[in-house]
Every structure is written in C-alpha cells, then in structure tokens.
Amino acid sequence: MRRGILLLLLLVCGCREPTRLPPQGTGPSPADFSGERALDAVRRLVALGQRDAGTPGAERAARHLSECLSALGLDVEVDAFEDATPNGKMVFRNVIGRLPGRDGPLLLLGTHYDTKSGIGPRFQGANDSGSGTGVLLELARVFSQAGCPQGLDVWWVFFDGEECQRAYGPMDGLHGSFHLARQLARSERARDVRAVVIVDMVGDADLNITLPADTDTELAARIFSAARTEGVRKHFALMRGGMLDDHTPFQLAGWPTANLIDFTFGSAPGLNDYWHTEADRLEAISAGSLEIVGRVLVRMILDFHSPLDSEQQPRSEKLLN
Ligand SMILES: [Zn+2]
C-alpha cells in the first residue's frame, strides 16, 4: 500500500500513529475507558456504510478495523475464509488483534462487526454490531497505552458473519466464531484459553446487560464483582434462559464463556423492538452505556488473576441476585 493512501486511511479512520506497546505493565485504571471515544469509534464504523457479510461494506469494515488495531501497535491478522451458507459459499473475514510477544493464559475478547442484511437503507447497526466493536476498540486503546497485566495474553477478536442470512442454523450465522473456535481447538493454544468474553448490543441508554445461563459461573462472578466495584452492578443480571451468540461455539468446545448482551433494545423498558430494524441508529445508543460496559471489562481484566473472596464465590443463588 502506498504511504499516501495509508496516511489518508489513518486520518479517515481517526486512528493514531503506531505506538510502541509497553512490554508489561500494571495496567490502566477503569476510568481510562472513555465512552465518548468508544462512541466515536462506532460513528467511524457506521460512516463506512452497512457491513453485511460477503459485501464490499464488510470488507471495508475489516480493513478499517485492521488499520485501527495496527495503529495501536497490536499484531493484526485478517483471516479470510469461505464458508457454506443457504445462499451458497461466501467469504468472511475475522479480524484479530494480539498484544505482541505474549503467551500463557489467554483471554479472548470478542464482538461481531457485520450487520444484518435486508433491514433497509436507514439501518446503521449502531448497536448491533457497532456498540460491541466500539467497546473493543476502546479497550484495545486503553490496554495498548497503559500496558496489560503480567502473565495474560489478550486477543481482540472482531467476528464476521454472526448474523444469519435466513434463520440461525448449522450453516447460517456465527460463521466467524465457529471458524475461530475450530481453529483454536486444533491449535497448541487450546490449553491456554481461560475465558472467552463476547460483547454484543451494549449501547442502549436503558442498559440491562444479561449473562446467559450457560455463562461460566466463576466468570459470571468476576463480571458481577467488577460491576459492583465500579458501582454499576444494577445494570448486570443473569439471564434465565440461553442466548445463541458468538460465545456459543466456544462454549460448545468446553471453554469458559460469557456473553454480555442487552436484548431489550427498544422504545420502552422490556421491549426489543429496535433490534434488526431501521431504528438501530447512532441516536439510539449512549456513550454512558458503552462506558459502563468498558469500565467493568477493564476491572475484570485487571482482577483476572485475583482469587475470588467468599463474598464473590460463584454460587447460583448469588448469581441470580
Ligand atoms: Zn443482530
């Protein structure tokens, strides 16, 4: 790529010049996570247009994410692969950012970046999937600047093809997450995976994050503990049922997973009537909500190696509080 084009792209995506990562570090403060910056990242993604898997918009988005992560000093892989769908074979692209020179216990943070196809011209997917993407990019900024806790390898993963073409099924939806889960299960890093944490639809101003019932109990306790420490525990609860999302392939493979999702994205409390409609636009999401989720994840990562105290022990009756 010519330097002039790269510079232009960096300016367009608002990414910084490459920075040198501190090799180790005590890590940032949760207060370093800026909801406004995360919202800016969503705005820049949305400005690229709709990101339906298999379209030029999705390819544009993958390139943009790759450039943003590179500018933060992360090692970036864009993994393009073909997969069968009800509409025939399609090309998908997972974008993965890794801290250079890390190994050992692995924490995978994931979101999807593709949009649901066929919603309408005004649809932006600002919440689904912009919000998770904005949170992950801001987390990458925070940890690349302040350093990551010692002895932890963190991956920032942006999945393609989460949305189905017709109806969720064995060949429809979750393409990126199934692809990476299979790759990881076959690799020598499989034994290092300690947690897979997915964020999806986390931008609603009326924030009600739920963790599906299949969430790993210790991981759920860590997330609730982090939320309590940050003074935002009321926004987090355990879902009584399950949720099919990008955590599912990793959960099926046997790794501890959590899925942070607010599936009441709508015009009134409890309603989800903005989901997969043209109402999913920037004006429907809030920097404050992105910041709550981001701060909790920073806190959870900082405390990841600390033992849970008895107050935080993962007992089901406590999780349901
Ligand atoms: Zn969706």
Coordinates of C-alpha atoms and ligand atoms in Angstrom, one line a residue:
M1 CA 0.0 0.0 0.0
R2 CA 1.3 3.4 -0.9
R3 CA 2.2 5.6 2.1
G4 CA 0.0 8.4 1.0
I5 CA -3.0 6.1 0.9
L6 CA -2.2 4.6 4.3
L7 CA -1.9 8.1 5.8
L8 CA -5.2 9.1 4.3
L9 CA -6.8 5.9 5.7
L10 CA -5.4 6.6 9.1
L11 CA -6.8 10.1 9.0
V12 CA -10.2 8.9 7.8
C13 CA -10.5 6.2 10.5
G14 CA -9.2 8.6 13.1
C15 CA -6.6 6.1 14.3
R16 CA -3.4 7.2 15.9
E17 CA 0.1 6.7 14.6
P18 CA 1.6 3.4 15.6
T19 CA 2.6 3.4 19.2
R20 CA 5.1 1.1 21.0
L21 CA 3.4 -1.1 23.4
P22 CA 4.8 -1.3 26.9
P23 CA 6.0 -4.9 27.2
Q24 CA 4.3 -5.5 30.5
G25 CA 2.6 -3.2 32.9
T26 CA 0.3 -2.9 35.9
G27 CA -2.5 -1.9 33.5
P28 CA -4.8 1.0 33.2
S29 CA -7.5 2.3 35.5
P30 CA -11.1 1.6 34.6
A31 CA -11.6 5.3 34.5
D32 CA -9.2 5.5 31.5
F33 CA -12.0 3.9 29.3
S34 CA -13.9 6.7 27.6
G35 CA -17.5 6.1 26.5
E36 CA -17.2 9.1 24.2
R37 CA -14.2 7.6 22.4
A38 CA -16.0 4.3 22.1
L39 CA -19.0 6.1 20.6
D40 CA -16.6 7.9 18.2
A41 CA -15.3 4.5 17.1
V42 CA -18.9 3.4 16.5
R43 CA -19.5 6.6 14.4
R44 CA -16.5 5.9 12.3
L45 CA -17.6 2.3 11.7
V46 CA -21.1 3.3 10.8
A47 CA -19.8 6.0 8.4
L48 CA -18.4 3.2 6.3
G49 CA -21.9 2.1 5.5
Q50 CA -23.7 -1.2 6.1
R51 CA -21.4 -4.2 6.8
D52 CA -23.4 -7.2 5.6
A53 CA -21.2 -10.3 5.4
G54 CA -19.9 -11.0 1.9
T55 CA -20.3 -7.4 0.7
P56 CA -17.8 -4.7 -0.1
G57 CA -19.0 -2.9 3.0
A58 CA -17.9 -5.8 5.2
E59 CA -14.5 -5.9 3.5
R60 CA -14.2 -2.1 4.1
A61 CA -15.0 -2.6 7.7
A62 CA -12.5 -5.4 8.1
R63 CA -9.8 -3.2 6.6
H64 CA -10.7 -0.3 8.9
L65 CA -10.6 -2.4 12.0
S66 CA -7.2 -3.9 10.9
E67 CA -5.8 -0.4 10.5
C68 CA -7.1 0.8 13.8
L69 CA -5.6 -2.1 15.7
S70 CA -2.3 -1.8 13.8
A71 CA -2.2 1.9 14.7
L72 CA -2.4 0.9 18.3
G73 CA 0.6 -1.3 18.0
L74 CA -1.2 -4.6 18.0
D75 CA -0.2 -7.5 15.8
V76 CA -3.2 -7.9 13.4
E77 CA -4.4 -10.9 11.4
V78 CA -7.3 -10.6 8.9
D79 CA -8.4 -14.2 8.5
A80 CA -10.4 -14.5 5.3
F81 CA -12.2 -17.8 4.8
E82 CA -15.0 -19.3 2.8
D83 CA -18.0 -21.0 4.4
A84 CA -21.2 -22.5 3.2
T85 CA -24.4 -20.5 3.7
P86 CA -28.0 -21.0 2.5
N87 CA -27.1 -18.5 -0.3
G88 CA -24.0 -20.5 -1.4
K89 CA -20.4 -20.1 -0.4
M90 CA -19.5 -16.7 1.0
V91 CA -16.2 -15.1 2.0
F92 CA -15.9 -14.0 5.7
R93 CA -13.1 -12.1 7.4
N94 CA -12.3 -12.3 11.1
V95 CA -10.0 -9.5 12.4
I96 CA -7.8 -10.4 15.3
G97 CA -5.6 -8.0 17.3
R98 CA -3.0 -9.5 19.6
L99 CA -0.5 -8.0 22.1
P100 CA 3.0 -8.6 20.7
G101 CA 5.2 -11.2 22.4
R102 CA 2.6 -12.7 24.7
D103 CA 1.8 -16.3 25.5
G104 CA 0.4 -18.0 28.6
P105 CA -3.1 -17.7 29.9
L106 CA -5.4 -16.4 27.1
L107 CA -8.4 -14.1 27.4
L108 CA -10.3 -13.7 24.2
L109 CA -12.5 -10.6 23.9
G110 CA -14.9 -10.8 21.0
T111 CA -17.7 -9.0 19.2
H112 CA -19.1 -9.2 15.7
Y113 CA -18.9 -6.3 13.3
D114 CA -21.2 -7.5 10.5
T115 CA -24.7 -6.1 10.1
K116 CA -27.9 -8.0 9.4
S117 CA -28.8 -7.9 5.7
G118 CA -32.1 -6.7 4.3
I119 CA -33.3 -4.4 7.0
G120 CA -33.5 -1.1 5.0
P121 CA -31.5 1.9 3.8
R122 CA -31.6 3.8 7.1
F123 CA -30.3 0.8 9.2
Q124 CA -26.9 1.5 10.7
G125 CA -26.4 -1.4 13.1
A126 CA -25.1 1.2 15.6
N127 CA -26.0 -1.1 18.5
D128 CA -25.9 -4.4 16.6
S129 CA -22.9 -4.6 15.9
G130 CA -21.4 -1.2 16.3
S131 CA -21.6 -0.9 20.1
G132 CA -19.5 -4.1 20.8
T133 CA -17.0 -3.0 18.1
G134 CA -16.6 0.5 19.7
V135 CA -16.1 -1.0 23.2
L136 CA -13.5 -3.5 22.0
L137 CA -11.6 -0.8 20.0
E138 CA -11.6 1.5 23.1
L139 CA -10.4 -1.4 25.3
A140 CA -7.6 -2.0 22.8
R141 CA -6.6 1.7 23.0
V142 CA -6.6 1.6 26.8
F143 CA -4.6 -1.6 27.2
S144 CA -2.1 -0.8 24.4
Q145 CA -1.3 2.6 26.1
A146 CA -1.2 1.6 29.7
G147 CA 0.0 -2.0 29.4
C148 CA -1.7 -5.2 30.2
P149 CA -1.4 -7.2 33.4
Q150 CA 1.5 -9.5 33.5
G151 CA 1.0 -13.1 32.6
L152 CA -2.1 -12.5 30.5
D153 CA -2.4 -12.8 26.7
V154 CA -5.4 -10.8 25.5
W155 CA -6.9 -11.2 22.0
W156 CA -9.3 -8.6 20.5
V157 CA -11.5 -10.5 18.0
F158 CA -13.9 -9.0 15.5
F159 CA -16.1 -11.7 14.1
D160 CA -17.7 -11.6 10.6
G161 CA -20.9 -13.5 9.8
E162 CA -22.6 -13.5 13.1
E163 CA -25.8 -12.6 11.5
C164 CA -27.7 -15.3 9.6
Q165 CA -28.8 -15.0 6.0
R166 CA -32.3 -16.6 6.7
A167 CA -32.6 -18.4 10.0
Y168 CA -29.9 -19.4 12.5
G169 CA -28.8 -23.0 11.9
P170 CA -25.8 -25.2 11.2
M171 CA -24.8 -23.3 8.0
D172 CA -26.4 -20.0 8.8
G173 CA -24.9 -17.4 11.3
L174 CA -22.0 -17.5 13.8
H175 CA -19.6 -18.2 10.9
G176 CA -16.7 -16.2 12.3
S177 CA -16.9 -17.6 15.8
F178 CA -17.3 -21.2 14.7
H179 CA -14.3 -20.8 12.4
L180 CA -12.1 -19.4 15.1
A181 CA -13.3 -21.9 17.8
R182 CA -12.4 -24.8 15.4
Q183 CA -9.0 -23.3 14.6
L184 CA -8.3 -22.7 18.3
A185 CA -9.4 -26.1 19.3
R186 CA -6.9 -27.7 16.9
S187 CA -4.0 -25.3 17.9
E188 CA -1.5 -25.6 20.7
R189 CA -3.0 -22.6 22.3
A190 CA -6.2 -24.5 23.1
R191 CA -5.0 -25.4 26.6
D192 CA -4.2 -21.7 27.3
V193 CA -7.7 -20.4 26.9
R194 CA -9.0 -19.2 30.3
A195 CA -12.1 -17.2 29.1
V196 CA -14.0 -16.1 26.1
V197 CA -16.0 -12.9 26.7
I198 CA -18.3 -11.6 24.0
V199 CA -20.0 -8.2 23.9
D200 CA -23.0 -7.5 21.7
M201 CA -25.7 -4.9 21.8
V202 CA -24.4 -2.9 24.7
G203 CA -25.2 0.6 23.7
D204 CA -28.9 1.1 24.8
A205 CA -29.2 4.1 27.1
D206 CA -31.5 2.0 29.3
L207 CA -28.8 -0.5 30.0
N208 CA -29.8 -4.1 31.1
I209 CA -26.8 -6.4 30.5
T210 CA -27.6 -10.0 30.9
L211 CA -25.3 -13.1 31.0
P212 CA -26.9 -16.2 29.5
A213 CA -27.5 -19.2 31.8
D214 CA -24.6 -21.1 30.1
T215 CA -22.1 -18.5 31.3
D216 CA -19.2 -20.0 33.3
T217 CA -20.1 -19.4 37.0
E218 CA -16.7 -18.2 38.0
L219 CA -16.5 -15.8 35.0
A220 CA -20.0 -14.5 35.9
A221 CA -18.9 -13.9 39.5
R222 CA -15.9 -12.0 38.2
I223 CA -18.0 -9.8 36.0
F224 CA -20.6 -9.1 38.7
S225 CA -17.8 -8.4 41.2
A226 CA -16.2 -6.0 38.7
A227 CA -19.6 -4.3 38.2
R228 CA -20.0 -4.0 42.0
T229 CA -16.6 -2.4 42.4
E230 CA -17.4 0.1 39.6
G231 CA -20.7 0.9 41.2
V232 CA -22.8 -0.3 38.3
R233 CA -23.9 -3.7 39.5
K234 CA -27.6 -2.8 38.9
H235 CA -27.0 -2.9 35.2
F236 CA -25.9 -6.5 35.2
A237 CA -28.0 -9.7 35.8
L238 CA -28.1 -13.4 34.9
M239 CA -30.4 -14.3 32.1
R240 CA -32.7 -17.2 33.0
G241 CA -32.5 -18.7 29.5
G242 CA -29.8 -19.1 26.9
M243 CA -28.6 -17.0 24.0
L244 CA -27.2 -18.0 20.7
D245 CA -24.3 -15.7 20.0
D246 CA -20.6 -15.7 19.2
H247 CA -19.8 -17.2 22.6
T248 CA -21.8 -20.4 21.7
P249 CA -19.1 -22.2 19.6
F250 CA -16.5 -21.6 22.3
Q251 CA -18.9 -22.7 25.0
L252 CA -19.7 -25.9 23.0
A253 CA -15.9 -26.5 22.7
G254 CA -15.7 -26.5 26.5
W255 CA -14.1 -23.2 27.3
P256 CA -15.4 -20.8 30.0
T257 CA -17.5 -18.2 28.2
A258 CA -19.6 -15.1 28.9
N259 CA -21.9 -13.1 26.6
L260 CA -22.7 -9.5 27.7
I261 CA -25.8 -8.6 25.8
D262 CA -28.8 -6.2 26.4
F263 CA -31.6 -7.9 24.5
T264 CA -34.1 -5.3 25.5
F265 CA -33.2 -2.6 22.9
G266 CA -36.4 -0.8 22.3
S267 CA -38.9 2.1 22.6
A268 CA -39.9 1.2 26.2
P269 CA -38.4 -0.8 29.1
G270 CA -38.5 -4.6 28.3
L271 CA -39.2 -4.1 24.6
N272 CA -36.7 -5.2 21.9
D273 CA -38.5 -3.5 19.1
Y274 CA -35.4 -1.6 17.8
W275 CA -33.5 -4.9 17.2
H276 CA -32.9 -5.6 13.4
T277 CA -34.9 -2.5 12.4
E278 CA -34.1 0.9 10.9
A279 CA -34.3 2.3 14.5
D280 CA -30.9 0.8 15.2
R281 CA -29.1 4.0 14.6
L282 CA -26.5 6.2 16.3
E283 CA -29.1 8.3 18.1
A284 CA -30.4 5.2 19.8
I285 CA -27.1 4.4 21.6
S286 CA -25.4 6.1 24.5
A287 CA -21.7 6.8 25.4
G288 CA -22.6 6.3 29.0
S289 CA -23.7 2.7 28.4
L290 CA -20.6 1.9 26.4
E291 CA -18.5 3.4 29.3
I292 CA -20.2 1.2 31.9
V293 CA -19.5 -2.0 30.0
G294 CA -16.0 -0.9 29.1
R295 CA -15.1 0.0 32.7
V296 CA -16.4 -3.3 34.0
L297 CA -14.3 -5.2 31.5
V298 CA -11.2 -3.2 32.3
R299 CA -11.8 -4.0 36.0
M300 CA -12.4 -7.7 35.3
I301 CA -9.2 -8.0 33.3
L302 CA -7.1 -6.2 36.0
D303 CA -8.5 -8.5 38.6
F304 CA -8.4 -11.6 36.4
H305 CA -5.7 -13.4 38.4
S306 CA -7.0 -12.4 41.9
P307 CA -8.8 -15.1 43.9
L308 CA -12.5 -14.6 44.4
D309 CA -13.2 -13.9 48.0
S310 CA -16.1 -15.7 49.8
E311 CA -18.4 -12.8 49.2
Q312 CA -17.8 -13.4 45.4
Q313 CA -17.9 -17.1 45.3
P314 CA -19.9 -18.3 42.3
R315 CA -23.0 -19.7 43.9
S316 CA -26.1 -19.9 41.8
E317 CA -28.3 -18.1 44.2
K318 CA -25.9 -15.2 44.4
L319 CA -25.7 -15.0 40.6
L320 CA -29.4 -14.7 40.3
N321 CA -29.5 -11.6 42.6
Ligands
ZN1 ZN -28.0 -9.0 15.1

